[in-house]
Short mmCIF file of N, CA, C and O in Angstrom, two decimals:
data_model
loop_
_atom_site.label_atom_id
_atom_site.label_comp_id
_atom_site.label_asym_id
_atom_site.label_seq_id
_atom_site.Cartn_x
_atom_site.Cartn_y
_atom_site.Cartn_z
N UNK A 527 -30.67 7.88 -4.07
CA UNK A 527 -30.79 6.76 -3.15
C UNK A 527 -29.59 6.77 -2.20
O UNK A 527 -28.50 7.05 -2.70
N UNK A 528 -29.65 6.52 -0.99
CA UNK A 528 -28.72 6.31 0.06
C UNK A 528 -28.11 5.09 0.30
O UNK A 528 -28.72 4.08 0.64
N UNK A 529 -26.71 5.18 0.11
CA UNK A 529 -26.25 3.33 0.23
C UNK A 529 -25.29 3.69 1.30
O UNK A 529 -24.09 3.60 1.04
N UNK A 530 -25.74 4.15 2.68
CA UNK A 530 -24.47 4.38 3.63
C UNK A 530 -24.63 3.39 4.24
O UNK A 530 -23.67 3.05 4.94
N UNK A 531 -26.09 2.37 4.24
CA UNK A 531 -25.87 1.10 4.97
C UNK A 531 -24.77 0.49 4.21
O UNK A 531 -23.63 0.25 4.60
N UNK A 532 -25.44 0.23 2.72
CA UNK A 532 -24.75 -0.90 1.96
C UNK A 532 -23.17 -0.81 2.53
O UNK A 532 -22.69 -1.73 3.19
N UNK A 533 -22.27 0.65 2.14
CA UNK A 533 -21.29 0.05 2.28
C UNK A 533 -20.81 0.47 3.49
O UNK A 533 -19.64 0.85 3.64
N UNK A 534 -21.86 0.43 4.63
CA UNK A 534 -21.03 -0.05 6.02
C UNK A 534 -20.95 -1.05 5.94
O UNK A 534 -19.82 -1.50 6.13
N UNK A 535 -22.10 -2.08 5.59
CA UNK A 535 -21.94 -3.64 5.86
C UNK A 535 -20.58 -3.88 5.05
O UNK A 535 -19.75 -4.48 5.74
N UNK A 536 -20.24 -3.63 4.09
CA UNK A 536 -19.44 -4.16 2.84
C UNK A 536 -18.27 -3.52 3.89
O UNK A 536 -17.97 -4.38 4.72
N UNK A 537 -17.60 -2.38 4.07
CA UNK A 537 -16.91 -2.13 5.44
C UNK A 537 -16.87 -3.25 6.15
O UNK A 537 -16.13 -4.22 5.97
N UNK A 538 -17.66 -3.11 6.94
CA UNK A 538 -17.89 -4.11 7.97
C UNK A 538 -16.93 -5.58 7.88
O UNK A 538 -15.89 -6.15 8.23
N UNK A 539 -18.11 -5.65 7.15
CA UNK A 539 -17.32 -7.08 6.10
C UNK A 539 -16.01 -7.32 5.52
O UNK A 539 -15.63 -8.49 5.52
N UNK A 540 -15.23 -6.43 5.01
CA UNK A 540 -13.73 -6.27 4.21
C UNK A 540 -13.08 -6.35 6.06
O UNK A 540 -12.21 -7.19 6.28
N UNK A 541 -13.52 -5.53 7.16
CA UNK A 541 -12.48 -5.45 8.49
C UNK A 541 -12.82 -6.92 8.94
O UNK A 541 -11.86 -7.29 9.62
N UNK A 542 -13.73 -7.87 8.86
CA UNK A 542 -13.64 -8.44 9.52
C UNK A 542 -12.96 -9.62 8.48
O UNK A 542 -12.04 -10.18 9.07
N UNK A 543 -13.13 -10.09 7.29
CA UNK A 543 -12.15 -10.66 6.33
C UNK A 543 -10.63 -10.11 6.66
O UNK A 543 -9.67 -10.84 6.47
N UNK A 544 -10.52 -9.14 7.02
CA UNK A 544 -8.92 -8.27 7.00
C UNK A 544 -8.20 -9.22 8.30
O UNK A 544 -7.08 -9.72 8.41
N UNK A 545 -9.40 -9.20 9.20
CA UNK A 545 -8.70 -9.59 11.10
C UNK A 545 -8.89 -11.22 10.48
O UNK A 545 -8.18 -11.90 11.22
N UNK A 546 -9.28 -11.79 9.85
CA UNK A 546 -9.71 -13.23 9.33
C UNK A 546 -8.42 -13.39 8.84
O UNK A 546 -7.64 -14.16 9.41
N UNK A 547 -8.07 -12.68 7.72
CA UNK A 547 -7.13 -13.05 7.14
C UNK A 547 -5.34 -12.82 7.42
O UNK A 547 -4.30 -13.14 6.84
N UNK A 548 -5.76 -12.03 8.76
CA UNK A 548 -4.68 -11.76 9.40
C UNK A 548 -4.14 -12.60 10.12
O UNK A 548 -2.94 -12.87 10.22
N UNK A 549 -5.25 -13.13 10.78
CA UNK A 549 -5.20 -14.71 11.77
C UNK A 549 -4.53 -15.81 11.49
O UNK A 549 -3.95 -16.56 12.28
N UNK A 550 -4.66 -15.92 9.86
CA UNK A 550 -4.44 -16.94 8.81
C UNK A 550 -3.41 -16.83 8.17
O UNK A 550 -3.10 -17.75 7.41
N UNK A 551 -2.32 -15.32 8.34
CA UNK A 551 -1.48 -15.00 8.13
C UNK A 551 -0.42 -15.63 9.16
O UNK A 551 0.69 -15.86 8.67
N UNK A 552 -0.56 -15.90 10.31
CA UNK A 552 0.15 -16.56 11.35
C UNK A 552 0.54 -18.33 11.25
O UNK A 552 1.00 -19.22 11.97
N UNK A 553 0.08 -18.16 10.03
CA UNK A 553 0.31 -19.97 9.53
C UNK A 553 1.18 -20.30 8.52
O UNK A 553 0.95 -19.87 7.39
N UNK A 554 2.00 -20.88 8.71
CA UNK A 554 2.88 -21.36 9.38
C UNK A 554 3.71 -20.04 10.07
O UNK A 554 3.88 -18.90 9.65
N UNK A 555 4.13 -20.69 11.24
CA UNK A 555 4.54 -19.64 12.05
C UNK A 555 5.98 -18.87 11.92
O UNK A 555 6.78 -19.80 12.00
N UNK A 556 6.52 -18.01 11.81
CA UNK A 556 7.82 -17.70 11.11
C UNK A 556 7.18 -16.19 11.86
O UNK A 556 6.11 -15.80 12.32
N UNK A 557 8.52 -15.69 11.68
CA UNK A 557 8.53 -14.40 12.27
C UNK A 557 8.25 -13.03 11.00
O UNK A 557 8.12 -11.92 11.50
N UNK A 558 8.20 -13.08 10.01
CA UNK A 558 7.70 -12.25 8.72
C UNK A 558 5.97 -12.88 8.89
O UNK A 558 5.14 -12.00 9.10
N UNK A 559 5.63 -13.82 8.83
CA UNK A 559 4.11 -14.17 9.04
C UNK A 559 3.84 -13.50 9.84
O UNK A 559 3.02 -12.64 9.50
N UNK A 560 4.32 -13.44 11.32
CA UNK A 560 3.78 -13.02 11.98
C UNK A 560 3.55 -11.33 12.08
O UNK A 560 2.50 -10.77 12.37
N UNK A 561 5.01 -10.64 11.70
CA UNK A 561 4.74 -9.64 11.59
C UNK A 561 3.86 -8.79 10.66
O UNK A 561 3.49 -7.64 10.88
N UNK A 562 3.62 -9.43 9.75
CA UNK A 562 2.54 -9.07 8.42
C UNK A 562 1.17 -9.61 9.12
O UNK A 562 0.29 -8.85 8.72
N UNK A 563 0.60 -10.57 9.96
CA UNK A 563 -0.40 -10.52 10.44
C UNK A 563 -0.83 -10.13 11.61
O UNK A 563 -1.80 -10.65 12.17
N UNK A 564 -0.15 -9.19 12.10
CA UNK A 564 -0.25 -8.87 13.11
C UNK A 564 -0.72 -6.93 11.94
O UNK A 564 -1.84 -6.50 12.20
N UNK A 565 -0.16 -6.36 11.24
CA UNK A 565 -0.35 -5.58 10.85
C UNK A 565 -1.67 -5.49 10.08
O UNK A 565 -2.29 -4.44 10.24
N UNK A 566 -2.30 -6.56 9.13
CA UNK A 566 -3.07 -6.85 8.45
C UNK A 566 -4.40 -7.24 10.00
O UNK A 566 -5.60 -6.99 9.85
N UNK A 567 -4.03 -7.63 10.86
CA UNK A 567 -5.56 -7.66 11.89
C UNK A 567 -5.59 -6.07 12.33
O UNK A 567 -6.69 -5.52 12.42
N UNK A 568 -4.16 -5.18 12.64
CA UNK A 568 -4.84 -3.61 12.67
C UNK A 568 -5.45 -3.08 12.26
O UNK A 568 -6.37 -2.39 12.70
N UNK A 569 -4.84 -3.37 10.72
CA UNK A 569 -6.02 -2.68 9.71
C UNK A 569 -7.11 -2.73 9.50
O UNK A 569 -7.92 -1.90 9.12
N UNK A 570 -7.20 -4.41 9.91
CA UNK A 570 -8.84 -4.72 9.81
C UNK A 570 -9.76 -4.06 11.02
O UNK A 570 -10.82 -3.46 10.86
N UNK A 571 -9.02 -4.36 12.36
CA UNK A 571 -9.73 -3.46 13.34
C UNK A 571 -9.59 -2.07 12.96
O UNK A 571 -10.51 -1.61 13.63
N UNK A 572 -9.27 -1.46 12.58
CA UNK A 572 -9.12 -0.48 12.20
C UNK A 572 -10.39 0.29 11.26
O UNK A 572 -11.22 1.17 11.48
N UNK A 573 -10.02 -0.60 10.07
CA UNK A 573 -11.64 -0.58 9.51
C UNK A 573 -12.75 -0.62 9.96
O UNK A 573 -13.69 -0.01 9.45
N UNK A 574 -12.84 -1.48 11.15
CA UNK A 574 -13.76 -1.57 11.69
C UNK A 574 -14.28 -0.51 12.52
O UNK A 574 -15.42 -0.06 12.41
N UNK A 575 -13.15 -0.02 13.58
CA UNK A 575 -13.44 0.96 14.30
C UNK A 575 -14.23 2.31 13.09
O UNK A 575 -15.11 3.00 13.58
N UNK A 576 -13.92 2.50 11.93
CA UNK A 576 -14.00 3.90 11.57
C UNK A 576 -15.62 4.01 11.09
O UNK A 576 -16.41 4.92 10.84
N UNK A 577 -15.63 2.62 11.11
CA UNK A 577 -17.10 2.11 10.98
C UNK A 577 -18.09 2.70 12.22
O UNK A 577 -19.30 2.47 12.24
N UNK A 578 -17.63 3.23 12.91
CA UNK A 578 -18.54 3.35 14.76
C UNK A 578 -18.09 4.81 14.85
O UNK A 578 -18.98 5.65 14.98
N UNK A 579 -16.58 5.29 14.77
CA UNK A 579 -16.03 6.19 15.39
C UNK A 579 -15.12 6.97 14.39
O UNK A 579 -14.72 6.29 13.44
N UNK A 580 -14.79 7.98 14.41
CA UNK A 580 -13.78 8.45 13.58
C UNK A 580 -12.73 9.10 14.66
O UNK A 580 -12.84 10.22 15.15
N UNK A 581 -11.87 8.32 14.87
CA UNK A 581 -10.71 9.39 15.84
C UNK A 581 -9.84 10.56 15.02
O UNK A 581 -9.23 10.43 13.96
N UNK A 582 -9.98 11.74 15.87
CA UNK A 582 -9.21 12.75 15.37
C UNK A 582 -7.83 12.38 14.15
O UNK A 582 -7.63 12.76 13.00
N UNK A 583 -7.11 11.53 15.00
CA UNK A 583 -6.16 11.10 14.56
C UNK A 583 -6.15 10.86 13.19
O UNK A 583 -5.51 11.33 12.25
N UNK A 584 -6.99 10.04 13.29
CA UNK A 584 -7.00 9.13 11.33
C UNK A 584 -7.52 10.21 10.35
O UNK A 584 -7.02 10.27 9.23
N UNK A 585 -8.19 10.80 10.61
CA UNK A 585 -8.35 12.10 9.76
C UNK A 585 -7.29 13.38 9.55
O UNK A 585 -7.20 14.27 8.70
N UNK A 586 -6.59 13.05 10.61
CA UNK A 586 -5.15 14.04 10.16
C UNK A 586 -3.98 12.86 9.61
O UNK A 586 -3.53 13.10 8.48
N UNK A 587 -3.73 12.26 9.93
CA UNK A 587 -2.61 10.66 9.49
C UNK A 587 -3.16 10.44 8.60
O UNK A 587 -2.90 11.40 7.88
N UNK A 588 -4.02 9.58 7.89
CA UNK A 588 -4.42 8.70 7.09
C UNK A 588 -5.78 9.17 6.36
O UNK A 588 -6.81 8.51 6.54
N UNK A 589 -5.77 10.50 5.40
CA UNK A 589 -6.88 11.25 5.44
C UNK A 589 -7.26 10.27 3.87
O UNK A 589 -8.22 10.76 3.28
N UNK A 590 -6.73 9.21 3.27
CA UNK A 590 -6.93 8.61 2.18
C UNK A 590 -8.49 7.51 2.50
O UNK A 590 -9.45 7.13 1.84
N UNK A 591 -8.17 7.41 3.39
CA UNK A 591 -9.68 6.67 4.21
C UNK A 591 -10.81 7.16 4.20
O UNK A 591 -11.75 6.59 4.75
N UNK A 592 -10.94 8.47 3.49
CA UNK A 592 -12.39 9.43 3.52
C UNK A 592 -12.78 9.35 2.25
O UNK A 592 -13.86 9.87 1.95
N UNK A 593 -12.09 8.76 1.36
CA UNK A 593 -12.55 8.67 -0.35
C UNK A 593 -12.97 7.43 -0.98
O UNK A 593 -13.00 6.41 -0.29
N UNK A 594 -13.23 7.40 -1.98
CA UNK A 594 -13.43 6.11 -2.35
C UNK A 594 -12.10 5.44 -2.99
O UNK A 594 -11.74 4.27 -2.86
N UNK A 595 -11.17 6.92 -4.04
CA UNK A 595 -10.12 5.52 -4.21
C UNK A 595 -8.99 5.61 -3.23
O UNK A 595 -8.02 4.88 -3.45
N UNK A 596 -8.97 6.58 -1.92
CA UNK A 596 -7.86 5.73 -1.56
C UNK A 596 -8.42 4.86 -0.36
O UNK A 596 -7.58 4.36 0.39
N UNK A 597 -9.64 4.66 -0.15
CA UNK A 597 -9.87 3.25 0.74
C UNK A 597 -9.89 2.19 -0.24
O UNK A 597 -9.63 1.03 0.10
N UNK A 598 -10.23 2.53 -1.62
CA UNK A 598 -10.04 1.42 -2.56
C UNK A 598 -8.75 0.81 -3.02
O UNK A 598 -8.40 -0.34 -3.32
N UNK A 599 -8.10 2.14 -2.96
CA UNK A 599 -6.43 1.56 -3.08
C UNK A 599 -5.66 1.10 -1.82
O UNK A 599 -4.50 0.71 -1.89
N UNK A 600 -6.40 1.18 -0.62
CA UNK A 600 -5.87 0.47 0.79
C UNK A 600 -6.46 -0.98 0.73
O UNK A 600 -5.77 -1.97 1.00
N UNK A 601 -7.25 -1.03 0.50
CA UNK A 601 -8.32 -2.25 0.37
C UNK A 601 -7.10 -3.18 -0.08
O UNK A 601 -6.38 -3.93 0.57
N UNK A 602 -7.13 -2.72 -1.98
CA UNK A 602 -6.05 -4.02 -3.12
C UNK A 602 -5.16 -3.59 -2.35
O UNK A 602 -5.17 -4.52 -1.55
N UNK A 603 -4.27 -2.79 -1.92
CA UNK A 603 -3.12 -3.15 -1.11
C UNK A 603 -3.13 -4.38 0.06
O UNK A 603 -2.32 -5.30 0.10
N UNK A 604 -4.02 -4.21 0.82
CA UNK A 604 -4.14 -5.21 2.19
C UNK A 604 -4.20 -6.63 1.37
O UNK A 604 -3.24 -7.39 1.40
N UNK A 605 -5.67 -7.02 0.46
CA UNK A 605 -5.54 -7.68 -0.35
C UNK A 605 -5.08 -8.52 -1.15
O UNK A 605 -5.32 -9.69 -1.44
N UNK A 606 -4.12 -7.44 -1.58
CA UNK A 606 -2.79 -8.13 -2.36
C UNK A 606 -1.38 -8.59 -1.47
O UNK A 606 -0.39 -9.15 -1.96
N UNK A 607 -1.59 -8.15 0.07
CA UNK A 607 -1.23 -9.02 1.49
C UNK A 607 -1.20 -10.37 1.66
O UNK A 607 -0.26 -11.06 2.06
N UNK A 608 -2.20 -10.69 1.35
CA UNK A 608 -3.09 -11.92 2.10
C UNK A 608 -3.18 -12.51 0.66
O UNK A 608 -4.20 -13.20 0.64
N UNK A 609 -2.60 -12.55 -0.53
CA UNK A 609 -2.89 -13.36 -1.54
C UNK A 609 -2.06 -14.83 -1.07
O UNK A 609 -1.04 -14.33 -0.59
N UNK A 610 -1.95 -15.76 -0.97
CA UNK A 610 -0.96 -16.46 -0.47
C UNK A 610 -1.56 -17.60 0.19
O UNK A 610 -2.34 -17.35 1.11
N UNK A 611 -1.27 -19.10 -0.21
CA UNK A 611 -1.46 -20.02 0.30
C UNK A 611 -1.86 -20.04 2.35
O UNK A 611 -1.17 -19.35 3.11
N UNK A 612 -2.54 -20.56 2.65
CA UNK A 612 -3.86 -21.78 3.01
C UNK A 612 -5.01 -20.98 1.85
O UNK A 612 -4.95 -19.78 1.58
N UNK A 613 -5.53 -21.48 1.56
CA UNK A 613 -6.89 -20.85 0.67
C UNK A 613 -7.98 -19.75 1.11
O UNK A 613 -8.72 -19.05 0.42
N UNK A 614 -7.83 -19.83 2.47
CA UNK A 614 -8.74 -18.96 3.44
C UNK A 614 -7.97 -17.85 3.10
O UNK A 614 -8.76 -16.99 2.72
N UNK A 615 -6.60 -17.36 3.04
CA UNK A 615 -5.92 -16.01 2.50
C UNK A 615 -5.96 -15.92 0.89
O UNK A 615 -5.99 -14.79 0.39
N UNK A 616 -5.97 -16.70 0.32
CA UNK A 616 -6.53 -16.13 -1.15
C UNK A 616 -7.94 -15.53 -1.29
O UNK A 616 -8.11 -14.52 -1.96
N UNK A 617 -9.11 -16.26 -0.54
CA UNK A 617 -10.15 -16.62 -0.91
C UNK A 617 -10.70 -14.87 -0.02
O UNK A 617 -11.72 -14.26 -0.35
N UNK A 618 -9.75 -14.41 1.08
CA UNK A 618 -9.90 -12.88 1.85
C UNK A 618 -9.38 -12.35 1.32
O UNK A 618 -9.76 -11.19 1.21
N UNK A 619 -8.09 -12.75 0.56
CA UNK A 619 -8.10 -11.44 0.02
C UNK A 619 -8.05 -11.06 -1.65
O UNK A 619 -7.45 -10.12 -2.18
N UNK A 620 -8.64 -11.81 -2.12
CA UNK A 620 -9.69 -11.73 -2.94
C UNK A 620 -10.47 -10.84 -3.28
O UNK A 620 -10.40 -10.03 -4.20
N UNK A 621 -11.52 -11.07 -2.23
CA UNK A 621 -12.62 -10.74 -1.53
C UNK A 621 -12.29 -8.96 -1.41
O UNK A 621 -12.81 -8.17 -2.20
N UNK A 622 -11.49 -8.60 -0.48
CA UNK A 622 -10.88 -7.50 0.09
C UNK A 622 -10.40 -6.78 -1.26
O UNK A 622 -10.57 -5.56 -1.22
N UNK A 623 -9.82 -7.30 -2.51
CA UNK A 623 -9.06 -6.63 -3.35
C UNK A 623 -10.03 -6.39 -4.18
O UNK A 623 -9.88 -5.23 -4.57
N UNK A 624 -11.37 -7.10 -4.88
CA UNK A 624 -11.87 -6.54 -5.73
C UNK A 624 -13.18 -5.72 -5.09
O UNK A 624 -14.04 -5.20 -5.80
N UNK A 625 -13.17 -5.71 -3.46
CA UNK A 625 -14.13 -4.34 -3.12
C UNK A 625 -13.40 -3.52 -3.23
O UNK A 625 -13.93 -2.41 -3.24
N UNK A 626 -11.96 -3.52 -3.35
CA UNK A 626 -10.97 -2.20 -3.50
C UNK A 626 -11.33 -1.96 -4.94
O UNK A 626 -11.62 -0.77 -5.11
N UNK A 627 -11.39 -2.63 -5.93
CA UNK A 627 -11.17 -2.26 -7.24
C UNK A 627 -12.45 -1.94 -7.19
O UNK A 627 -12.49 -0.81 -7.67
N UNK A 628 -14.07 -2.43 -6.75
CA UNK A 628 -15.01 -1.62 -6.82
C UNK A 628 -15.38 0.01 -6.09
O UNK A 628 -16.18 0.88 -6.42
N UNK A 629 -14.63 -0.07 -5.25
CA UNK A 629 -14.16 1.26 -4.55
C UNK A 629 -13.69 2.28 -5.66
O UNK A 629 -14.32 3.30 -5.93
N UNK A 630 -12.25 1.80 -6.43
CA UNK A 630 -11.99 2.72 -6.92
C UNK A 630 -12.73 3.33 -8.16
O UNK A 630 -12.62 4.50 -8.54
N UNK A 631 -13.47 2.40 -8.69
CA UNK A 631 -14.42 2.65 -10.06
C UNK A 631 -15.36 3.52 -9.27
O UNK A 631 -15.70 4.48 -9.97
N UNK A 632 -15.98 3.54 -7.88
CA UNK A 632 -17.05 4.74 -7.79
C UNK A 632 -16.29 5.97 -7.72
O UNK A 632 -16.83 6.98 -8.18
N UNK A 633 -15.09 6.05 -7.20
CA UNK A 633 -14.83 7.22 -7.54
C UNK A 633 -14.93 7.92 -8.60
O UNK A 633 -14.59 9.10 -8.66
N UNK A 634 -15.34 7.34 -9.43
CA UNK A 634 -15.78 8.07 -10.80
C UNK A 634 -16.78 7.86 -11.53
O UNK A 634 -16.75 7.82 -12.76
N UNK A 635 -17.98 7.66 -10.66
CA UNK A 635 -19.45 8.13 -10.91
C UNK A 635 -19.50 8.70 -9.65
O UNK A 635 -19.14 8.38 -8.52
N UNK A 636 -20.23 9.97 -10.36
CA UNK A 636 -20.74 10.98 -9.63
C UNK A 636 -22.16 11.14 -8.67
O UNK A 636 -22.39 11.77 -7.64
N UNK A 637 -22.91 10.32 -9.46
CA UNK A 637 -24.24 9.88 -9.04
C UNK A 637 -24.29 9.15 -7.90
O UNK A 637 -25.35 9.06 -7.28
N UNK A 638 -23.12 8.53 -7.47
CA UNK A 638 -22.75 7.92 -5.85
C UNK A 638 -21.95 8.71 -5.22
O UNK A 638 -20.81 9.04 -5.56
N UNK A 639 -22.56 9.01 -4.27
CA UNK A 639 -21.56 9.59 -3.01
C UNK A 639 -21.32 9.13 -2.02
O UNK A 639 -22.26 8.65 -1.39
N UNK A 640 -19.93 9.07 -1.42
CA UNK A 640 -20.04 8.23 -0.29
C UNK A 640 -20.19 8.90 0.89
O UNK A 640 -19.92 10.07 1.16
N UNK A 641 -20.72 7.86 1.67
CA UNK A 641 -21.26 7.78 2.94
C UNK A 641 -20.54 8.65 4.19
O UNK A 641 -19.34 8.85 4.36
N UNK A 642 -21.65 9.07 4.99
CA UNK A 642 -21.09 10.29 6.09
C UNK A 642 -19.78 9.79 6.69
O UNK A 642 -18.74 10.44 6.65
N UNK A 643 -19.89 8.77 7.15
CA UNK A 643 -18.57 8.71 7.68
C UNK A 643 -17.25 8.35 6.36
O UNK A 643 -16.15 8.14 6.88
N UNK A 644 -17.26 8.32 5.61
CA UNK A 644 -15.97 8.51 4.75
C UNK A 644 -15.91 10.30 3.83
O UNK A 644 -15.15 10.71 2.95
N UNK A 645 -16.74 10.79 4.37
CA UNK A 645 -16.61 12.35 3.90
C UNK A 645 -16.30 13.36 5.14
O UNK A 645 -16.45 14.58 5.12
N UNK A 646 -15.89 12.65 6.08
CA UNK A 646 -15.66 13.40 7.16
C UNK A 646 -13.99 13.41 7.59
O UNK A 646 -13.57 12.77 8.55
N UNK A 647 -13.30 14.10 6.85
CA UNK A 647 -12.18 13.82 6.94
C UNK A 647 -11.51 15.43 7.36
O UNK A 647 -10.43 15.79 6.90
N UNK A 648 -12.16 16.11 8.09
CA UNK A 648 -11.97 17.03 8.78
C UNK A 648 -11.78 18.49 7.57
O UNK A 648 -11.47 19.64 7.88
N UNK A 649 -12.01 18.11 6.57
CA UNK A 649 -11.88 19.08 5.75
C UNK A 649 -10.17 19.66 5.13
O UNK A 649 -9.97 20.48 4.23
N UNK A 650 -9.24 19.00 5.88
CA UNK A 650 -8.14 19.11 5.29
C UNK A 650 -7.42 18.99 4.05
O UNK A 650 -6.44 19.57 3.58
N UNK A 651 -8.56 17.65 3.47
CA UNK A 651 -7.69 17.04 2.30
C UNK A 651 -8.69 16.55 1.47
O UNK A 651 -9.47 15.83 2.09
N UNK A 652 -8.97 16.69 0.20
CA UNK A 652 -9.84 15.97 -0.89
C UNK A 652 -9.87 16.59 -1.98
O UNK A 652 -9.18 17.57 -2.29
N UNK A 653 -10.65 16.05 -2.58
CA UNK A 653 -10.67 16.86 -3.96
C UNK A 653 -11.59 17.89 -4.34
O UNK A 653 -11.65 18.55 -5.38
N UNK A 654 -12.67 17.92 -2.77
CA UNK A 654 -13.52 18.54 -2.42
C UNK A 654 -13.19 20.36 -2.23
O UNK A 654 -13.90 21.35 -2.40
N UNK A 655 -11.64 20.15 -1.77
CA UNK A 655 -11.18 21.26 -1.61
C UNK A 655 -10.35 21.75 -2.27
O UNK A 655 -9.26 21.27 -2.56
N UNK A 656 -10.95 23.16 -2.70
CA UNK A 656 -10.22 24.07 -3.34
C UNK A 656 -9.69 25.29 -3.37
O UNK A 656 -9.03 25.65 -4.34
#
């Protein structure tokens, strides 16, 4: 069975919780807020973009984005960002941390593979290669 919709939407969904919770990171205003949400809405656009496009770039920089556990272990990282009072940042990143922890558990069933655009990581780096 093919789940490259499922987890675009679920993609989809974690970048746009990420730019949500980045927003929400700017509250109360202080200059560490800001700089942590200003990083946490990249990522989320970010996510998002890889969702449409894959730039050269991110496949040579950041080739952990083509697997399941290290987008799963970027995920609970961002996640574990945004844990933190107004409730809208617990409640994202939450959300964001245990699709990371479901991320990292597929990496180890075999019977799921992930989706074209997270296996396209230019062939440089995986476990694919030997």
């Amino acid at each position: 069975m093919d789940y490259s919709n499922i987890f675009r939407l679920v993609n989809l969904a974690v970048g746009g919780l990420m730019i949500l919770g980045g927003i929400g990171q700017f509250f109360p205003i202080g200059f560490q807020s800001v700089i942590v949400g200003c990083y946490v809405i990249i990522f989320g656009a970010a996510t998002l973009l890889l969702e449409f496009q894959i730039p050269p770039a991110v496949s040579r920089w950041a080739p952990f984005l083509f697997s399941f556990i290290g987008r799963g272990i970027f995920y609970i990282f961002v996640g574990s960002i945004l844990l933190h009072l107004p409730a809208i940042r617990i409640v994202a990143g939450s959300i964001i941390g245990i699709v990371g922890v479901g991320y990292v558990i597929l990496e180890y069933i075999p019977q799921i593979e992930p989706p074209q655009n997270m296996r396209d990581a230019g062939g440089e780096w995986g476990a694919e290669q030997i």
